[in-house]
Amino acid sequence: MFIYSLAAAEAAGSLLLPISLVIMVLAFYFFGIRPQKKQEREVNAMRNALTVGDEITTIGGLIGKIVSIKDETCVIETTHERTKIRILKSAVSRVDVKAEDSEG
């Protein structure tokens, strides 16, 4: 009887390691990878939705209004003297004011 209970305990212990590894991998996915992918999708959607007239802030801290957009770049005006700077869309950190919000 004692040998049977040792064998049952050993069998349960050998299943514990793979189950705990699966749980750890799932936890890593749901708390690490999945939220990061969601945030990347949201940022890409924001950058793809840029329109002329949007007021933006870049990752470098420049603030300006978009005056033209090409494939992967856009041109922004940064001052009242209408200084124009060409930047990559990937450098846009956030949209401060959408074009349709500033018109209306």
Short mmCIF file of N, CA and C in Angstrom, two decimals:
data_model
loop_
_atom_site.label_atom_id
_atom_site.label_comp_id
_atom_site.label_asym_id
_atom_site.label_seq_id
_atom_site.Cartn_x
_atom_site.Cartn_y
_atom_site.Cartn_z
N MET A 1 0.82 -1.19 0.00
CA MET A 1 0.00 0.00 0.00
C MET A 1 0.86 1.25 0.00
N PHE A 2 1.95 1.23 0.79
CA PHE A 2 2.84 2.37 0.86
C PHE A 2 3.53 2.62 -0.48
N ILE A 3 3.91 1.56 -1.16
CA ILE A 3 4.56 1.68 -2.47
C ILE A 3 3.59 2.25 -3.49
N TYR A 4 2.32 1.85 -3.40
CA TYR A 4 1.31 2.37 -4.31
C TYR A 4 1.13 3.88 -4.11
N SER A 5 1.09 4.35 -2.87
CA SER A 5 0.92 5.78 -2.61
C SER A 5 2.16 6.56 -3.05
N LEU A 6 3.35 5.99 -2.93
CA LEU A 6 4.56 6.66 -3.42
C LEU A 6 4.52 6.78 -4.94
N ALA A 7 4.07 5.75 -5.61
CA ALA A 7 3.98 5.78 -7.07
C ALA A 7 2.95 6.80 -7.53
N ALA A 8 1.84 6.89 -6.82
CA ALA A 8 0.81 7.86 -7.18
C ALA A 8 1.31 9.29 -6.95
N ALA A 9 2.03 9.51 -5.87
CA ALA A 9 2.57 10.84 -5.59
C ALA A 9 3.63 11.22 -6.63
N GLU A 10 4.45 10.26 -7.03
CA GLU A 10 5.48 10.52 -8.04
C GLU A 10 4.85 10.83 -9.39
N ALA A 11 3.77 10.14 -9.74
CA ALA A 11 3.08 10.39 -11.01
C ALA A 11 2.45 11.78 -11.00
N ALA A 12 1.87 12.18 -9.87
CA ALA A 12 1.27 13.51 -9.76
C ALA A 12 2.34 14.58 -9.83
N GLY A 13 3.49 14.33 -9.24
CA GLY A 13 4.60 15.28 -9.28
C GLY A 13 5.17 15.44 -10.67
N SER A 14 5.19 14.37 -11.44
CA SER A 14 5.74 14.45 -12.79
C SER A 14 4.79 15.21 -13.73
N LEU A 15 3.51 15.29 -13.40
CA LEU A 15 2.56 16.07 -14.20
C LEU A 15 2.57 17.54 -13.80
N LEU A 16 3.03 17.83 -12.60
CA LEU A 16 3.00 19.20 -12.09
C LEU A 16 3.93 20.11 -12.88
N LEU A 17 5.10 19.64 -13.25
CA LEU A 17 6.06 20.48 -13.98
C LEU A 17 5.54 20.91 -15.35
N PRO A 18 5.06 20.01 -16.21
CA PRO A 18 4.56 20.47 -17.52
C PRO A 18 3.34 21.38 -17.39
N ILE A 19 2.47 21.10 -16.44
CA ILE A 19 1.29 21.94 -16.26
C ILE A 19 1.70 23.34 -15.81
N SER A 20 2.65 23.44 -14.88
CA SER A 20 3.09 24.75 -14.42
C SER A 20 3.82 25.51 -15.53
N LEU A 21 4.55 24.81 -16.38
CA LEU A 21 5.21 25.48 -17.51
C LEU A 21 4.18 26.04 -18.49
N VAL A 22 3.14 25.29 -18.77
CA VAL A 22 2.08 25.77 -19.67
C VAL A 22 1.40 26.99 -19.07
N ILE A 23 1.13 26.96 -17.78
CA ILE A 23 0.50 28.11 -17.12
C ILE A 23 1.40 29.33 -17.18
N MET A 24 2.71 29.14 -16.99
CA MET A 24 3.64 30.27 -17.05
C MET A 24 3.72 30.86 -18.46
N VAL A 25 3.72 30.01 -19.47
CA VAL A 25 3.76 30.50 -20.86
C VAL A 25 2.49 31.27 -21.18
N LEU A 26 1.34 30.76 -20.77
CA LEU A 26 0.08 31.45 -21.02
C LEU A 26 0.03 32.79 -20.29
N ALA A 27 0.50 32.82 -19.05
CA ALA A 27 0.53 34.08 -18.30
C ALA A 27 1.45 35.09 -18.97
N PHE A 28 2.61 34.65 -19.44
CA PHE A 28 3.53 35.54 -20.14
C PHE A 28 2.89 36.10 -21.40
N TYR A 29 2.16 35.27 -22.13
CA TYR A 29 1.51 35.72 -23.35
C TYR A 29 0.43 36.76 -23.03
N PHE A 30 -0.46 36.45 -22.08
CA PHE A 30 -1.59 37.34 -21.81
C PHE A 30 -1.20 38.62 -21.09
N PHE A 31 -0.12 38.60 -20.32
CA PHE A 31 0.28 39.81 -19.59
C PHE A 31 1.45 40.53 -20.23
N GLY A 32 2.12 39.93 -21.19
CA GLY A 32 3.28 40.56 -21.81
C GLY A 32 3.12 40.82 -23.28
N ILE A 33 2.97 39.78 -24.06
CA ILE A 33 2.98 39.90 -25.51
C ILE A 33 1.68 40.49 -26.05
N ARG A 34 0.55 40.00 -25.59
CA ARG A 34 -0.74 40.43 -26.13
C ARG A 34 -1.01 41.93 -25.95
N PRO A 35 -0.79 42.51 -24.76
CA PRO A 35 -1.01 43.96 -24.63
C PRO A 35 -0.06 44.79 -25.50
N GLN A 36 1.16 44.33 -25.66
CA GLN A 36 2.12 45.05 -26.49
C GLN A 36 1.69 45.04 -27.95
N LYS A 37 1.22 43.91 -28.44
CA LYS A 37 0.74 43.82 -29.82
C LYS A 37 -0.47 44.72 -30.03
N LYS A 38 -1.37 44.77 -29.04
CA LYS A 38 -2.55 45.62 -29.14
C LYS A 38 -2.14 47.09 -29.22
N GLN A 39 -1.16 47.49 -28.40
CA GLN A 39 -0.69 48.86 -28.42
C GLN A 39 -0.03 49.20 -29.75
N GLU A 40 0.74 48.28 -30.31
CA GLU A 40 1.37 48.49 -31.62
C GLU A 40 0.31 48.69 -32.71
N ARG A 41 -0.76 47.89 -32.66
CA ARG A 41 -1.84 48.04 -33.66
C ARG A 41 -2.50 49.40 -33.53
N GLU A 42 -2.74 49.87 -32.30
CA GLU A 42 -3.37 51.17 -32.09
C GLU A 42 -2.49 52.31 -32.60
N VAL A 43 -1.19 52.24 -32.34
CA VAL A 43 -0.26 53.27 -32.80
C VAL A 43 -0.18 53.28 -34.32
N ASN A 44 -0.12 52.11 -34.94
CA ASN A 44 -0.08 52.03 -36.40
C ASN A 44 -1.37 52.57 -37.01
N ALA A 45 -2.50 52.29 -36.39
CA ALA A 45 -3.78 52.82 -36.88
C ALA A 45 -3.80 54.34 -36.79
N MET A 46 -3.28 54.89 -35.69
CA MET A 46 -3.22 56.34 -35.52
C MET A 46 -2.34 56.96 -36.59
N ARG A 47 -1.19 56.36 -36.85
CA ARG A 47 -0.26 56.91 -37.85
C ARG A 47 -0.82 56.78 -39.27
N ASN A 48 -1.57 55.72 -39.55
CA ASN A 48 -2.17 55.56 -40.87
C ASN A 48 -3.36 56.49 -41.08
N ALA A 49 -3.95 56.99 -39.99
CA ALA A 49 -5.11 57.87 -40.08
C ALA A 49 -4.74 59.35 -40.08
N LEU A 50 -3.45 59.66 -40.17
CA LEU A 50 -3.04 61.07 -40.19
C LEU A 50 -3.60 61.76 -41.43
N THR A 51 -4.05 62.99 -41.24
CA THR A 51 -4.57 63.77 -42.36
C THR A 51 -3.94 65.16 -42.33
N VAL A 52 -4.00 65.83 -43.46
CA VAL A 52 -3.49 67.20 -43.55
C VAL A 52 -4.33 68.07 -42.62
N GLY A 53 -3.65 68.87 -41.82
CA GLY A 53 -4.33 69.76 -40.86
C GLY A 53 -4.27 69.26 -39.44
N ASP A 54 -3.89 68.01 -39.22
CA ASP A 54 -3.76 67.48 -37.85
C ASP A 54 -2.59 68.17 -37.16
N GLU A 55 -2.78 68.50 -35.90
CA GLU A 55 -1.68 69.01 -35.09
C GLU A 55 -1.10 67.83 -34.31
N ILE A 56 0.22 67.63 -34.45
CA ILE A 56 0.85 66.44 -33.89
C ILE A 56 2.03 66.81 -33.00
N THR A 57 2.46 65.84 -32.22
CA THR A 57 3.69 65.91 -31.45
C THR A 57 4.54 64.73 -31.87
N THR A 58 5.83 64.97 -32.14
CA THR A 58 6.71 63.89 -32.55
C THR A 58 7.37 63.27 -31.33
N ILE A 59 8.04 62.15 -31.52
CA ILE A 59 8.73 61.50 -30.42
C ILE A 59 9.90 62.34 -29.93
N GLY A 60 10.37 63.28 -30.75
CA GLY A 60 11.45 64.18 -30.36
C GLY A 60 10.95 65.44 -29.67
N GLY A 61 9.63 65.62 -29.60
CA GLY A 61 9.06 66.77 -28.92
C GLY A 61 8.67 67.92 -29.82
N LEU A 62 8.83 67.78 -31.14
CA LEU A 62 8.41 68.83 -32.06
C LEU A 62 6.89 68.85 -32.14
N ILE A 63 6.33 70.04 -32.16
CA ILE A 63 4.89 70.20 -32.29
C ILE A 63 4.62 70.97 -33.57
N GLY A 64 3.69 70.48 -34.39
CA GLY A 64 3.40 71.16 -35.63
C GLY A 64 2.12 70.67 -36.27
N LYS A 65 1.79 71.32 -37.37
CA LYS A 65 0.59 70.98 -38.13
C LYS A 65 1.02 70.33 -39.43
N ILE A 66 0.37 69.23 -39.79
CA ILE A 66 0.70 68.51 -41.02
C ILE A 66 0.22 69.31 -42.22
N VAL A 67 1.14 69.55 -43.20
CA VAL A 67 0.76 70.27 -44.40
C VAL A 67 0.74 69.37 -45.63
N SER A 68 1.48 68.25 -45.60
CA SER A 68 1.40 67.29 -46.70
C SER A 68 1.83 65.92 -46.19
N ILE A 69 1.31 64.89 -46.87
CA ILE A 69 1.60 63.51 -46.49
C ILE A 69 1.96 62.73 -47.75
N LYS A 70 3.06 61.98 -47.66
CA LYS A 70 3.42 61.04 -48.72
C LYS A 70 3.45 59.66 -48.10
N ASP A 71 4.02 58.68 -48.77
CA ASP A 71 3.99 57.29 -48.32
C ASP A 71 4.39 57.13 -46.86
N GLU A 72 5.63 57.33 -46.55
CA GLU A 72 6.14 57.11 -45.19
C GLU A 72 6.58 58.39 -44.51
N THR A 73 6.38 59.53 -45.17
CA THR A 73 6.81 60.81 -44.60
C THR A 73 5.65 61.80 -44.60
N CYS A 74 5.83 62.84 -43.82
CA CYS A 74 4.90 63.95 -43.86
C CYS A 74 5.68 65.23 -43.56
N VAL A 75 5.14 66.36 -44.00
CA VAL A 75 5.76 67.66 -43.77
C VAL A 75 4.89 68.40 -42.77
N ILE A 76 5.56 68.97 -41.75
CA ILE A 76 4.83 69.72 -40.74
C ILE A 76 5.32 71.17 -40.70
N GLU A 77 4.43 72.09 -40.35
CA GLU A 77 4.79 73.48 -40.06
C GLU A 77 4.91 73.59 -38.56
N THR A 78 6.01 74.19 -38.11
CA THR A 78 6.25 74.19 -36.67
C THR A 78 6.08 75.54 -36.00
N THR A 79 6.17 76.65 -36.74
CA THR A 79 6.11 77.96 -36.11
C THR A 79 5.19 78.88 -36.90
N HIS A 80 5.03 80.08 -36.37
CA HIS A 80 4.23 81.08 -37.08
C HIS A 80 4.93 81.56 -38.34
N GLU A 81 6.27 81.38 -38.41
CA GLU A 81 7.02 81.75 -39.62
C GLU A 81 6.90 80.67 -40.69
N ARG A 82 6.10 79.67 -40.44
CA ARG A 82 5.82 78.56 -41.36
C ARG A 82 7.08 77.76 -41.71
N THR A 83 7.87 77.47 -40.70
CA THR A 83 9.03 76.60 -40.89
C THR A 83 8.53 75.19 -41.15
N LYS A 84 9.00 74.61 -42.26
CA LYS A 84 8.53 73.28 -42.64
C LYS A 84 9.62 72.26 -42.39
N ILE A 85 9.23 71.13 -41.81
CA ILE A 85 10.15 70.04 -41.51
C ILE A 85 9.53 68.74 -42.03
N ARG A 86 10.36 67.95 -42.72
CA ARG A 86 9.91 66.66 -43.22
C ARG A 86 10.28 65.59 -42.19
N ILE A 87 9.31 64.81 -41.78
CA ILE A 87 9.53 63.77 -40.77
C ILE A 87 8.96 62.44 -41.26
N LEU A 88 9.40 61.37 -40.64
CA LEU A 88 8.81 60.06 -40.90
C LEU A 88 7.51 59.92 -40.13
N LYS A 89 6.57 59.20 -40.69
CA LYS A 89 5.32 58.93 -39.96
C LYS A 89 5.59 58.18 -38.66
N SER A 90 6.62 57.35 -38.67
CA SER A 90 6.94 56.58 -37.46
C SER A 90 7.45 57.46 -36.33
N ALA A 91 7.77 58.73 -36.62
CA ALA A 91 8.22 59.66 -35.59
C ALA A 91 7.07 60.37 -34.90
N VAL A 92 5.84 60.16 -35.37
CA VAL A 92 4.68 60.81 -34.75
C VAL A 92 4.33 60.07 -33.46
N SER A 93 4.32 60.82 -32.37
CA SER A 93 4.02 60.25 -31.07
C SER A 93 2.51 60.26 -30.78
N ARG A 94 1.88 61.41 -31.08
CA ARG A 94 0.44 61.51 -30.82
C ARG A 94 -0.16 62.62 -31.67
N VAL A 95 -1.46 62.54 -31.85
CA VAL A 95 -2.21 63.58 -32.55
C VAL A 95 -2.88 64.42 -31.47
N ASP A 96 -2.50 65.71 -31.41
CA ASP A 96 -3.05 66.59 -30.39
C ASP A 96 -4.44 67.10 -30.76
N VAL A 97 -4.58 67.56 -32.02
CA VAL A 97 -5.87 68.05 -32.49
C VAL A 97 -6.09 67.53 -33.89
N LYS A 98 -7.21 66.83 -34.11
CA LYS A 98 -7.54 66.34 -35.45
C LYS A 98 -7.97 67.50 -36.31
N ALA A 99 -7.80 67.38 -37.62
CA ALA A 99 -8.12 68.47 -38.56
C ALA A 99 -9.59 68.85 -38.49
N GLU A 100 -10.47 67.86 -38.41
CA GLU A 100 -11.90 68.18 -38.37
C GLU A 100 -12.30 68.84 -37.06
N ASP A 101 -11.56 68.60 -35.97
CA ASP A 101 -11.86 69.25 -34.69
C ASP A 101 -11.44 70.72 -34.71
N SER A 102 -10.34 71.04 -35.37
CA SER A 102 -9.84 72.41 -35.38
C SER A 102 -10.67 73.31 -36.31
N GLU A 103 -11.30 72.71 -37.34
CA GLU A 103 -12.12 73.50 -38.26
C GLU A 103 -13.45 73.87 -37.65
N GLY A 104 -14.03 72.96 -36.91
CA GLY A 104 -15.39 73.16 -36.40
C GLY A 104 -15.38 73.68 -35.05
#
